[in-house]
Tab-separated table of C-alpha atoms in Angstrom:
chain	number	residue	atom	x	y	z
A	829	MET	CA	-6.537	6.496	22.667
A	830	THR	CA	-3.052	7.633	21.724
A	831	ASP	CA	-3.859	8.289	18.057
A	832	ARG	CA	-3.588	11.910	16.919
A	833	TYR	CA	-6.464	13.269	14.878
A	834	LEU	CA	-5.436	15.486	11.983
A	835	SER	CA	-7.369	18.097	10.049
A	836	VAL	CA	-7.715	17.881	6.280
A	837	ASP	CA	-5.090	20.597	5.855
A	838	GLN	CA	-2.645	18.750	8.120
A	839	VAL	CA	-3.115	15.528	6.138
A	840	ALA	CA	-2.620	17.403	2.878
A	841	GLU	CA	0.626	18.875	4.189
A	842	LEU	CA	1.771	15.456	5.412
A	843	LEU	CA	1.077	13.885	2.000
A	844	GLY	CA	2.461	16.857	0.076
A	845	THR	CA	-0.800	17.497	-1.762
A	846	SER	CA	-3.511	20.111	-1.855
A	847	ALA	CA	-6.436	19.891	0.576
A	848	ARG	CA	-8.597	18.665	-2.290
A	849	PHE	CA	-6.930	15.217	-2.333
A	850	PRO	CA	-7.737	14.204	1.292
A	851	ARG	CA	-11.247	15.615	0.852
A	852	ARG	CA	-11.700	13.372	-2.187
A	853	LEU	CA	-10.407	10.360	-0.213
A	854	ILE	CA	-13.006	11.129	2.450
A	855	GLU	CA	-15.809	11.594	-0.078
A	856	GLU	CA	-14.974	8.296	-1.783
A	857	ARG	CA	-14.555	6.617	1.647
A	858	ARG	CA	-11.038	5.462	0.783
A	859	ILE	CA	-9.675	6.569	4.171
A	860	ARG	CA	-11.043	6.321	7.709
A	861	TYR	CA	-12.236	9.557	9.271
A	862	VAL	CA	-14.142	10.872	12.274
A	863	LYS	CA	-16.792	13.570	12.271
A	864	VAL	CA	-16.699	15.861	15.289
A	865	GLY	CA	-19.712	18.083	14.828
A	866	ARG	CA	-19.156	19.632	11.426
A	867	HIS	CA	-15.404	19.069	11.539
A	868	VAL	CA	-13.697	16.119	9.883
A	869	ARG	CA	-10.628	14.573	11.489
A	870	ILE	CA	-8.461	11.785	10.156
A	871	PRO	CA	-6.600	9.491	12.574
A	872	GLU	CA	-2.851	9.489	12.015
A	873	SER	CA	-2.958	5.680	11.866
A	874	ALA	CA	-5.422	5.896	8.943
A	875	VAL	CA	-2.941	8.050	7.016
A	876	ASP	CA	-0.181	5.512	7.764
A	877	GLU	CA	-2.429	2.647	6.596
A	878	PHE	CA	-3.290	4.532	3.402
A	879	ILE	CA	0.380	5.152	2.624
A	880	THR	CA	1.339	1.536	3.384
A	881	SER	CA	-1.448	0.065	1.268
A	882	HIS	CA	-0.534	2.259	-1.720
A	883	THR	CA	3.232	1.792	-1.565
A	884	VAL	CA	4.650	0.144	-4.672
A	885	GLU	CA	7.670	-2.054	-4.036
A	886	PRO	CA	10.468	-2.200	-6.620
A	887	ARG	CA	10.605	-5.168	-8.939
A	888	ARG	CA	13.163	-7.796	-8.135
A	889	GLY	CA	14.029	-10.446	-10.641
A	890	PRO	CA	16.535	-11.701	-13.151
A	891	ARG	CA	15.216	-9.619	-16.039
A	892	ALA	CA	14.435	-5.952	-16.097
A	893	ARG	CA	11.590	-4.977	-18.365
A	894	TYR	CA	13.337	-2.146	-20.187
A	895	GLY	CA	16.957	-3.189	-19.930
A	896	ARG	CA	19.692	-1.915	-17.697
A	897	ALA	CA	19.808	1.390	-15.939
A	898	ALA	CA	22.786	3.594	-16.752
């Protein structure tokens, strides 16, 4: 049990968003969380998984869609 459990405010700071965004993720069950009494905690690994699953990789290929970058 080496995973750190973060508060909603800590997750918001980590993601660079307001506290409303992690609360919405919790409400929509798009991120794992733990209820400790009335407190909600999000495992640090769940935040890492969320970031990894929503990372968009750059396109690699012979043709760029909008031409060349300057």
